[in-house]
Short mmCIF file of C-alpha atoms and ligand atoms in Angstrom, two decimals:
data_model
loop_
_atom_site.label_atom_id
_atom_site.label_comp_id
_atom_site.label_asym_id
_atom_site.label_seq_id
_atom_site.Cartn_x
_atom_site.Cartn_y
_atom_site.Cartn_z
CA MET A 1 24.79 19.37 2.28
CA THR A 2 22.82 22.62 1.99
CA LYS A 3 20.04 22.62 -0.56
CA ILE A 4 18.30 24.80 -3.12
CA ASP A 5 15.28 26.37 -1.42
CA PHE A 6 13.08 26.35 -4.52
CA THR A 7 11.44 23.97 -6.95
CA ARG A 8 10.05 24.60 -10.41
CA ALA A 9 6.62 25.15 -8.83
CA ASP A 10 7.92 28.42 -7.33
CA PHE A 11 8.40 29.97 -10.77
CA PRO A 12 6.02 30.83 -13.65
CA GLU A 13 4.83 28.13 -16.02
CA ASN A 14 7.39 27.16 -18.69
CA PHE A 15 10.15 28.99 -16.79
CA LEU A 16 13.47 27.81 -18.27
CA PHE A 17 16.37 26.63 -16.17
CA GLY A 18 19.65 26.37 -17.99
CA ALA A 19 23.41 26.26 -17.77
CA ALA A 20 25.67 28.60 -19.74
CA THR A 21 29.19 28.47 -21.18
CA SER A 22 31.10 30.12 -24.02
CA SER A 23 33.21 28.77 -26.84
CA TYR A 24 36.69 30.15 -26.13
CA GLN A 25 36.35 29.52 -22.40
CA ILE A 26 35.74 25.77 -22.74
CA GLU A 27 36.21 24.34 -26.23
CA GLY A 28 39.94 24.30 -26.75
CA HIS A 29 40.74 26.70 -29.56
CA GLY A 30 43.74 24.73 -30.68
CA PHE A 31 41.47 21.99 -32.04
CA GLY A 32 39.44 21.67 -35.22
CA GLY A 33 41.03 24.24 -37.50
CA ALA A 34 39.97 27.40 -35.62
CA GLY A 35 41.82 30.54 -36.67
CA PRO A 36 43.81 32.78 -34.33
CA THR A 37 41.85 35.30 -32.28
CA HIS A 38 42.67 38.55 -30.54
CA TRP A 39 42.49 36.64 -27.25
CA ASP A 40 45.44 34.48 -28.32
CA SER A 41 47.62 37.51 -29.01
CA PHE A 42 46.36 39.36 -25.91
CA ALA A 43 47.20 36.33 -23.73
CA ALA A 44 50.63 36.00 -25.37
CA THR A 45 51.54 39.53 -24.27
CA PRO A 46 53.21 39.65 -20.84
CA GLY A 47 51.13 41.15 -18.06
CA ASN A 48 47.71 40.78 -19.70
CA VAL A 49 46.57 37.40 -18.38
CA VAL A 50 47.43 35.60 -15.15
CA ARG A 51 50.31 33.20 -15.93
CA ALA A 52 49.75 34.11 -19.62
CA GLU A 53 47.13 31.36 -19.76
CA HIS A 54 45.14 30.96 -22.96
CA GLY A 55 42.23 28.97 -24.37
CA LEU A 56 44.02 26.58 -26.70
CA ARG A 57 43.02 23.51 -24.67
CA ALA A 58 40.67 24.96 -22.01
CA CYS A 59 38.24 22.17 -20.94
CA ASP A 60 38.61 20.30 -24.23
CA HIS A 61 34.85 20.52 -24.66
CA TYR A 62 35.56 20.17 -28.38
CA HIS A 63 36.23 16.46 -27.82
CA ARG A 64 34.21 15.95 -24.62
CA PHE A 65 30.96 17.73 -25.45
CA GLU A 66 28.86 14.57 -25.21
CA GLU A 67 29.97 14.04 -21.62
CA ASP A 68 29.28 17.71 -20.84
CA LEU A 69 25.79 17.59 -22.36
CA ASP A 70 25.08 14.45 -20.33
CA LEU A 71 25.91 16.47 -17.21
CA ILE A 72 23.50 19.25 -18.24
CA LYS A 73 20.77 16.75 -18.92
CA ALA A 74 21.30 14.78 -15.71
CA ALA A 75 21.06 17.97 -13.63
CA GLY A 76 17.54 18.47 -14.98
CA PHE A 77 18.23 21.66 -16.94
CA ASP A 78 15.89 22.50 -19.82
CA ALA A 79 18.32 24.50 -21.89
CA TYR A 80 21.98 24.97 -22.71
CA ARG A 81 23.29 28.45 -23.48
CA PHE A 82 26.44 28.07 -25.59
CA SER A 83 28.29 30.27 -28.05
CA THR A 84 29.77 29.83 -31.50
CA SER A 85 33.33 30.89 -32.19
CA TRP A 86 33.58 33.17 -35.21
CA ALA A 87 37.22 32.12 -35.70
CA ARG A 88 36.32 28.42 -35.60
CA VAL A 89 33.64 28.91 -38.24
CA MET A 90 35.57 31.42 -40.36
CA PRO A 91 39.27 31.28 -39.51
CA GLU A 92 39.98 34.49 -41.47
CA GLY A 93 36.89 36.17 -40.09
CA ARG A 94 35.58 36.53 -43.66
CA GLY A 95 35.43 34.35 -46.72
CA GLU A 96 35.89 30.60 -46.71
CA PRO A 97 34.22 28.77 -43.79
CA ASN A 98 36.00 25.96 -41.97
CA PRO A 99 33.99 22.76 -42.61
CA GLU A 100 35.28 21.19 -39.39
CA GLY A 101 33.99 24.16 -37.40
CA LEU A 102 30.55 24.05 -38.98
CA ASP A 103 30.40 20.27 -38.47
CA PHE A 104 31.30 20.71 -34.80
CA TYR A 105 28.39 23.06 -34.10
CA ASP A 106 26.10 20.85 -36.15
CA ARG A 107 27.00 17.80 -34.05
CA LEU A 108 26.76 19.82 -30.84
CA THR A 109 23.27 21.00 -31.79
CA ASP A 110 22.03 17.54 -32.64
CA ALA A 111 23.53 16.16 -29.44
CA MET A 112 21.53 18.74 -27.46
CA LEU A 113 18.33 17.86 -29.27
CA GLU A 114 18.92 14.12 -28.77
CA ARG A 115 18.98 14.82 -25.03
CA GLY A 116 15.90 17.03 -25.11
CA LEU A 117 17.93 20.17 -24.31
CA LYS A 118 16.92 23.49 -25.86
CA PRO A 119 19.86 25.05 -27.78
CA CYS A 120 20.21 28.73 -26.86
CA VAL A 121 23.00 30.19 -28.95
CA THR A 122 25.02 33.37 -28.57
CA LEU A 123 26.88 34.08 -31.81
CA TYR A 124 29.76 36.11 -30.37
CA HIS A 125 31.31 35.68 -26.95
CA TRP A 126 34.53 37.62 -27.50
CA GLU A 127 37.00 35.62 -29.62
CA LEU A 128 37.37 38.00 -32.53
CA PRO A 129 39.28 36.49 -35.47
CA GLN A 130 42.75 38.06 -35.52
CA PRO A 131 42.60 39.17 -39.19
CA LEU A 132 39.55 41.30 -38.32
CA ALA A 133 41.28 42.68 -35.24
CA ASP A 134 44.15 43.63 -37.56
CA MET A 135 41.69 45.75 -39.55
CA GLY A 136 40.55 47.65 -36.47
CA GLY A 137 38.12 45.09 -35.07
CA TRP A 138 35.25 46.70 -33.18
CA ARG A 139 36.58 50.18 -34.02
CA ASN A 140 35.89 49.60 -37.69
CA ARG A 141 32.28 50.22 -38.74
CA ASP A 142 32.63 47.48 -41.37
CA ILE A 143 32.50 44.93 -38.56
CA ALA A 144 28.70 45.10 -38.68
CA GLY A 145 28.75 43.68 -42.20
CA TRP A 146 31.44 41.10 -41.41
CA PHE A 147 29.39 39.97 -38.41
CA GLY A 148 26.25 39.79 -40.51
CA ASP A 149 28.09 37.51 -42.94
CA PHE A 150 29.25 35.30 -40.08
CA ALA A 151 25.65 35.15 -38.78
CA GLU A 152 24.50 34.06 -42.23
CA VAL A 153 27.08 31.26 -42.42
CA ILE A 154 26.73 29.81 -38.92
CA MET A 155 22.96 30.22 -38.61
CA GLY A 156 22.53 29.04 -42.20
CA ARG A 157 23.89 25.76 -40.84
CA ILE A 158 22.36 25.42 -37.34
CA GLY A 159 19.76 28.22 -37.09
CA ASP A 160 16.89 25.91 -38.02
CA ARG A 161 17.37 24.01 -34.73
CA MET A 162 17.96 26.86 -32.28
CA HIS A 163 15.45 27.46 -29.50
CA SER A 164 16.75 31.03 -29.19
CA ALA A 165 19.60 33.17 -30.49
CA ALA A 166 21.33 36.37 -29.39
CA PRO A 167 24.07 38.03 -31.46
CA VAL A 168 26.51 39.35 -28.85
CA ASN A 169 27.29 38.50 -25.24
CA GLU A 170 27.71 41.53 -22.98
CA PRO A 171 28.38 44.37 -25.44
CA TRP A 172 29.74 46.51 -22.55
CA CYS A 173 32.60 44.03 -22.16
CA VAL A 174 33.20 43.89 -25.90
CA ALA A 175 33.41 47.68 -26.05
CA TRP A 176 34.17 49.40 -22.73
CA LEU A 177 36.06 46.78 -20.75
CA SER A 178 38.22 46.03 -23.77
CA HIS A 179 38.72 49.47 -25.38
CA PHE A 180 38.45 51.98 -22.50
CA GLN A 181 39.60 50.00 -19.47
CA GLY A 182 41.96 47.73 -21.39
CA HIS A 183 41.27 44.67 -19.24
CA HIS A 184 40.20 42.40 -22.10
CA ALA A 185 41.44 41.91 -25.66
CA PRO A 186 42.44 44.00 -27.54
CA GLY A 187 43.56 45.77 -24.36
CA LEU A 188 43.09 49.36 -25.52
CA ARG A 189 42.66 52.33 -23.19
CA ASP A 190 41.38 54.92 -25.61
CA ILE A 191 38.18 56.96 -25.47
CA ARG A 192 37.86 57.21 -29.24
CA ALA A 193 38.24 53.45 -29.70
CA ALA A 194 35.75 52.85 -26.89
CA ALA A 195 33.15 55.25 -28.30
CA ARG A 196 33.31 53.60 -31.70
CA ALA A 197 33.22 50.09 -30.25
CA MET A 198 30.17 50.99 -28.10
CA HIS A 199 28.28 52.06 -31.21
CA ASN A 200 29.59 49.49 -33.67
CA VAL A 201 28.80 46.55 -31.39
CA LEU A 202 25.15 47.62 -31.42
CA LEU A 203 25.18 48.09 -35.18
CA ALA A 204 26.57 44.55 -35.46
CA HIS A 205 23.88 43.28 -33.08
CA GLY A 206 21.15 44.83 -35.22
CA THR A 207 22.68 43.65 -38.48
CA ALA A 208 22.93 40.05 -37.29
CA THR A 209 19.39 40.22 -35.92
CA GLN A 210 18.13 41.21 -39.36
CA VAL A 211 20.17 38.44 -41.01
CA MET A 212 18.69 35.85 -38.66
CA ARG A 213 15.15 37.15 -39.26
CA GLY A 214 15.87 36.83 -42.95
CA LEU A 215 16.75 33.18 -42.38
CA GLY A 216 13.35 32.70 -40.76
CA MET A 217 14.66 32.37 -37.22
CA GLN A 218 12.51 33.27 -34.24
CA ASN A 219 13.01 33.94 -30.54
CA LEU A 220 15.88 36.39 -31.06
CA GLY A 221 17.21 38.40 -28.15
CA ALA A 222 19.82 40.82 -26.85
CA ILE A 223 22.02 40.08 -23.82
CA PHE A 224 23.48 42.80 -21.58
CA ASN A 225 25.53 42.74 -18.40
CA PHE A 226 24.44 44.86 -15.46
CA GLU A 227 26.15 46.12 -12.30
CA TRP A 228 24.27 48.10 -9.70
CA ALA A 229 26.04 51.44 -9.13
CA GLN A 230 26.06 52.29 -5.43
CA PRO A 231 27.19 55.83 -4.48
CA VAL A 232 29.92 55.66 -1.84
CA ASP A 233 28.08 58.18 0.35
CA ASP A 234 25.17 60.62 0.35
CA SER A 235 27.05 63.52 -1.22
CA ALA A 236 25.79 65.00 -4.47
CA ALA A 237 29.18 64.31 -6.04
CA ALA A 238 28.95 60.60 -5.18
CA GLN A 239 25.37 60.41 -6.48
CA ASP A 240 26.47 61.98 -9.76
CA ALA A 241 29.47 59.69 -10.05
CA ALA A 242 27.30 56.59 -9.56
CA ALA A 243 24.68 57.90 -11.99
CA LEU A 244 27.36 58.31 -14.66
CA TYR A 245 28.71 54.81 -14.00
CA ASP A 246 25.14 53.51 -14.35
CA ALA A 247 24.67 55.40 -17.61
CA ILE A 248 27.86 54.02 -19.16
CA TYR A 249 27.53 50.48 -17.86
CA ASN A 250 23.80 49.80 -17.76
CA ARG A 251 21.92 52.41 -19.77
CA PHE A 252 23.94 53.21 -22.89
CA LEU A 253 23.61 49.92 -24.73
CA LEU A 254 20.13 49.07 -23.46
CA GLY A 255 19.02 52.56 -24.46
CA GLY A 256 20.46 52.14 -27.94
CA VAL A 257 18.54 48.92 -28.60
CA PHE A 258 15.26 49.70 -26.83
CA LYS A 259 14.93 53.50 -27.10
CA GLY A 260 17.06 54.42 -30.09
CA GLU A 261 19.06 56.93 -28.05
CA TYR A 262 22.11 57.21 -25.81
CA PRO A 263 22.18 58.86 -22.36
CA ALA A 264 23.04 62.57 -22.67
CA GLU A 265 25.70 62.50 -19.92
CA VAL A 266 27.65 59.83 -21.81
CA LEU A 267 27.15 61.39 -25.22
CA ALA A 268 28.63 64.61 -23.88
CA ALA A 269 32.01 62.87 -23.78
CA LEU A 270 31.68 60.25 -26.53
CA GLU A 271 29.92 62.12 -29.33
CA PRO A 272 33.05 63.76 -30.79
CA HIS A 273 34.48 60.26 -31.21
CA LEU A 274 31.46 58.52 -32.72
CA PRO A 275 31.56 57.67 -36.42
CA GLU A 276 29.94 60.20 -38.72
CA GLY A 277 26.23 59.60 -39.25
CA TRP A 278 25.90 57.46 -36.13
CA GLN A 279 22.34 58.70 -35.51
CA ASP A 280 21.23 57.12 -38.77
CA ASP A 281 22.11 53.65 -37.52
CA PHE A 282 19.31 53.40 -34.95
CA PRO A 283 16.76 51.81 -37.28
CA VAL A 284 19.16 48.84 -37.60
CA ILE A 285 20.23 48.89 -33.94
CA GLN A 286 16.57 48.89 -32.92
CA SER A 287 15.66 45.83 -34.99
CA PRO A 288 12.92 44.23 -32.90
CA VAL A 289 13.90 41.47 -30.49
CA ASP A 290 11.74 38.89 -28.73
CA TRP A 291 13.42 38.88 -25.32
CA CYS A 292 16.09 40.59 -23.29
CA GLY A 293 18.83 38.75 -21.39
CA LEU A 294 20.34 40.06 -18.15
CA ASN A 295 23.73 38.87 -16.93
CA TYR A 296 24.08 39.84 -13.30
CA TYR A 297 26.75 39.17 -10.68
CA THR A 298 27.41 42.15 -8.41
CA ARG A 299 27.28 45.85 -7.61
CA LYS A 300 30.08 48.43 -7.58
CA VAL A 301 30.58 51.14 -4.99
CA ILE A 302 31.41 54.33 -6.89
CA ALA A 303 33.22 57.43 -5.72
CA PRO A 304 34.12 60.65 -7.54
CA CYS A 305 37.81 61.15 -8.22
CA ASP A 306 40.15 63.68 -9.81
CA GLY A 307 41.12 63.36 -13.43
CA PRO A 308 39.50 63.46 -16.86
CA TRP A 309 35.98 62.23 -17.63
CA PRO A 310 34.38 60.04 -16.28
CA ALA A 311 36.20 61.09 -13.06
CA HIS A 312 34.87 58.25 -10.95
CA GLU A 313 36.37 55.12 -9.47
CA GLU A 314 35.33 51.82 -7.89
CA VAL A 315 36.05 51.56 -4.17
CA ASP A 316 36.04 48.61 -1.83
CA GLY A 317 32.54 47.77 -0.54
CA PRO A 318 31.50 46.27 2.82
CA LEU A 319 29.48 43.22 1.67
CA PRO A 320 30.74 39.59 1.60
CA LYS A 321 32.64 38.90 -1.62
CA THR A 322 33.15 36.04 -4.07
CA GLN A 323 36.52 34.73 -5.28
CA MET A 324 36.43 37.52 -7.88
CA GLY A 325 36.33 40.11 -5.08
CA TRP A 326 32.77 40.95 -6.19
CA GLU A 327 30.25 41.92 -3.52
CA ILE A 328 27.24 39.62 -3.21
CA TYR A 329 24.23 41.85 -3.75
CA PRO A 330 21.08 39.95 -4.88
CA ASP A 331 18.93 43.08 -4.51
CA GLY A 332 20.65 44.44 -7.60
CA LEU A 333 19.16 41.67 -9.73
CA TYR A 334 15.70 42.40 -8.35
CA LYS A 335 16.06 46.12 -9.04
CA PHE A 336 17.36 45.57 -12.56
CA LEU A 337 14.51 43.19 -13.41
CA HIS A 338 11.98 45.82 -12.35
CA ARG A 339 13.81 48.74 -13.95
CA THR A 340 14.46 46.99 -17.25
CA ALA A 341 10.81 46.04 -17.66
CA ALA A 342 9.48 49.42 -16.46
CA GLU A 343 11.81 51.65 -18.47
CA TYR A 344 13.01 49.66 -21.49
CA THR A 345 11.36 46.39 -22.40
CA GLY A 346 7.73 46.46 -21.18
CA ASP A 347 6.06 43.09 -21.63
CA LEU A 348 9.03 41.45 -23.38
CA PRO A 349 10.22 38.28 -21.61
CA LEU A 350 13.34 38.82 -19.49
CA LEU A 351 15.82 36.00 -19.01
CA ILE A 352 18.64 35.92 -16.51
CA THR A 353 21.16 34.65 -19.02
CA GLU A 354 24.04 34.54 -16.50
CA ASN A 355 24.30 34.45 -12.73
CA GLY A 356 26.73 32.58 -10.53
CA MET A 357 29.88 32.94 -8.48
CA ALA A 358 33.55 32.08 -8.50
CA ASN A 359 34.69 30.20 -5.42
CA PRO A 360 38.06 28.72 -4.42
CA ASP A 361 36.66 25.19 -4.75
CA VAL A 362 38.79 22.22 -3.77
CA LEU A 363 38.31 18.61 -4.82
CA GLN A 364 38.53 16.39 -1.72
CA ASN A 365 37.76 12.68 -1.64
CA GLY A 366 35.96 12.87 -4.97
CA ALA A 367 33.64 15.72 -3.95
CA VAL A 368 33.54 19.51 -3.89
CA ALA A 369 31.69 21.20 -1.03
CA ASP A 370 30.60 24.65 -2.22
CA PRO A 371 27.90 25.81 0.23
CA ALA A 372 28.73 29.44 -0.58
CA ARG A 373 27.65 28.90 -4.19
CA ILE A 374 24.40 27.22 -3.09
CA ALA A 375 23.70 30.19 -0.81
CA TYR A 376 24.47 32.61 -3.67
CA ILE A 377 22.07 30.81 -6.01
CA ASN A 378 19.34 30.68 -3.34
CA ALA A 379 19.68 34.38 -2.60
CA HIS A 380 19.42 35.32 -6.28
CA LEU A 381 16.61 32.89 -7.06
CA ALA A 382 14.65 34.42 -4.18
CA LYS A 383 14.93 37.82 -5.88
CA VAL A 384 13.95 36.37 -9.26
CA LYS A 385 10.90 34.78 -7.68
CA GLN A 386 9.97 38.00 -5.89
CA ALA A 387 10.15 39.96 -9.15
CA ALA A 388 8.15 37.29 -10.99
CA ASP A 389 5.50 37.25 -8.24
CA GLU A 390 5.23 41.03 -8.59
CA GLY A 391 4.49 40.73 -12.30
CA VAL A 392 7.89 41.22 -13.97
CA PRO A 393 7.80 38.96 -17.06
CA VAL A 394 10.85 36.92 -16.12
CA ALA A 395 11.01 33.70 -18.10
CA GLY A 396 14.25 31.88 -17.27
CA TYR A 397 17.44 31.60 -15.26
CA PHE A 398 20.80 30.32 -16.52
CA LEU A 399 23.70 29.45 -14.23
CA TRP A 400 27.15 30.67 -15.11
CA SER A 401 28.73 28.27 -15.55
CA LEU A 402 28.43 24.58 -16.26
CA LEU A 403 32.18 24.03 -15.93
CA ASP A 404 35.15 25.68 -14.29
CA ASN A 405 36.75 27.39 -17.26
CA TYR A 406 39.02 30.08 -18.69
CA GLU A 407 38.10 33.25 -16.84
CA TRP A 408 39.73 35.51 -19.43
CA ALA A 409 42.43 37.80 -17.98
CA LEU A 410 42.21 35.87 -14.71
CA GLY A 411 43.15 32.57 -16.32
CA TYR A 412 41.98 29.25 -14.85
CA GLU A 413 42.15 30.18 -11.18
CA LYS A 414 38.64 31.57 -10.69
CA ARG A 415 36.20 28.68 -10.53
CA PHE A 416 32.66 29.50 -11.65
CA GLY A 417 31.56 25.92 -12.47
CA LEU A 418 28.79 23.76 -11.08
CA VAL A 419 31.17 21.04 -12.21
CA HIS A 420 34.79 21.04 -11.08
CA VAL A 421 37.41 20.63 -13.80
CA ASP A 422 40.89 19.32 -13.05
CA PHE A 423 42.89 21.28 -15.62
CA GLU A 424 45.62 18.62 -15.70
CA SER A 425 43.51 15.48 -16.24
CA LEU A 426 40.41 17.38 -17.48
CA GLN A 427 38.31 15.16 -15.24
CA ARG A 428 34.87 16.58 -14.45
CA THR A 429 33.45 16.26 -10.92
CA PRO A 430 29.98 17.61 -10.09
CA LYS A 431 30.13 19.94 -7.10
CA ASP A 432 27.58 19.97 -4.27
CA SER A 433 25.85 22.94 -5.96
CA TYR A 434 25.30 20.79 -9.06
CA LYS A 435 23.81 18.02 -6.91
CA ALA A 436 21.60 20.48 -5.04
CA LEU A 437 20.28 21.92 -8.32
CA MET A 438 19.72 18.43 -9.65
CA PHE A 439 17.65 17.60 -6.59
CA ALA A 440 15.60 20.78 -6.98
CA LEU A 441 15.05 20.53 -10.73
CA THR A 442 14.23 16.84 -11.03
CA ARG A 443 11.85 16.66 -8.10
O1 LIG B 501 33.19 34.32 -17.51
C1 LIG B 501 32.44 35.47 -17.76
C2 LIG B 501 31.65 35.31 -19.04
O2 LIG B 501 32.46 35.07 -20.12
C3 LIG B 501 30.83 36.55 -19.30
N1 LIG B 501 30.09 36.98 -18.17
C4 LIG B 501 30.75 37.03 -16.89
C5 LIG B 501 31.49 35.74 -16.62
C6 LIG B 501 32.20 35.80 -15.26
O3 LIG B 501 33.14 36.83 -15.25
#
């Protein structure tokens, strides 16, 4: 079995190692009185999700969370990054909370603490309550207030025991992937919807941050996803196309939170669609945070193309790929760590809040050999260490994901877990990558 090339001693003092998941992807949304979400209706619409799979049972973490936390603990992780489902806590999105939902997150929190695991919560990882989607969801500016109320309710219950909290996972996915590209719920392909969602998701982030500060919570962060934009060739047109992709994907949301401004080349197209008075929202959007989370998986090779703005497209790249078809490019993580600190966050701690790979893992004789995943983790940890050695204030690394789970529009086929899940029996089997990490972290 191949091994992890590093031990804790290779990383800065108090560096956190953790495993990450999200509510809709593992819990089983059919249990415990959760309300319908826009993912349920998106998945029920033909053509949106592979085999129209949904999250109603998922990994049944709702009933099996003790077993799952035991796995996190046994691997030697320090922390568990999980998310809270808005629709489980408030089935209508507003108003009356669901006591069963609040009790679930309360028990989950205490079960982490009993095992000595640090609870790192993300409040929203994409399952918008359907009644709020019906009112325009992320297109409606009122969502910032609705989200603030949700933050008050859920953190009023468990916030006192959180090690860290971040309002929204991957705002680019919430806004652009879901409202411009149409790949995720609500499946819109509309520049006006996308522009509004890009802004409103940051307003919601800032509003919830202020609510949590008001509750006395500390160690609050913001989590963004990043993809390195590689021009397809040396032409000026390709350089410009990649720069625009970078501005939309990597710079817009980070710039909103840490600079109080949006990149000019993106504003040129989005400004006519932004809600009136959008500039006045930056004091809320820029509510101070204590750390910045980077979710990193891959790069994209970008070429110019004909058609309306942004007039660029992703093209096939030459590097080895994961089961997602994503190129393996650890240098991108290194470059983003340096760039984020140098241009946006300064001395603020940076955490890699997601990194990992999907692999067509097969359970054979009670084991899963996944040397490709071990190699992927080694290659990325090497870049994290290099950046840390060079002075970037990187403070932690979370694997995506603990379990094989619901990979959104791609259903259950793409396996990201350190632990294999049989989606018939729901049996969990630690893969070789889990065992290799366990060896490295408990040494
Ligand atoms: O599964 C997702 C997760 O929900 C958010 N970040 C990327 C992962 C892999 O696609």
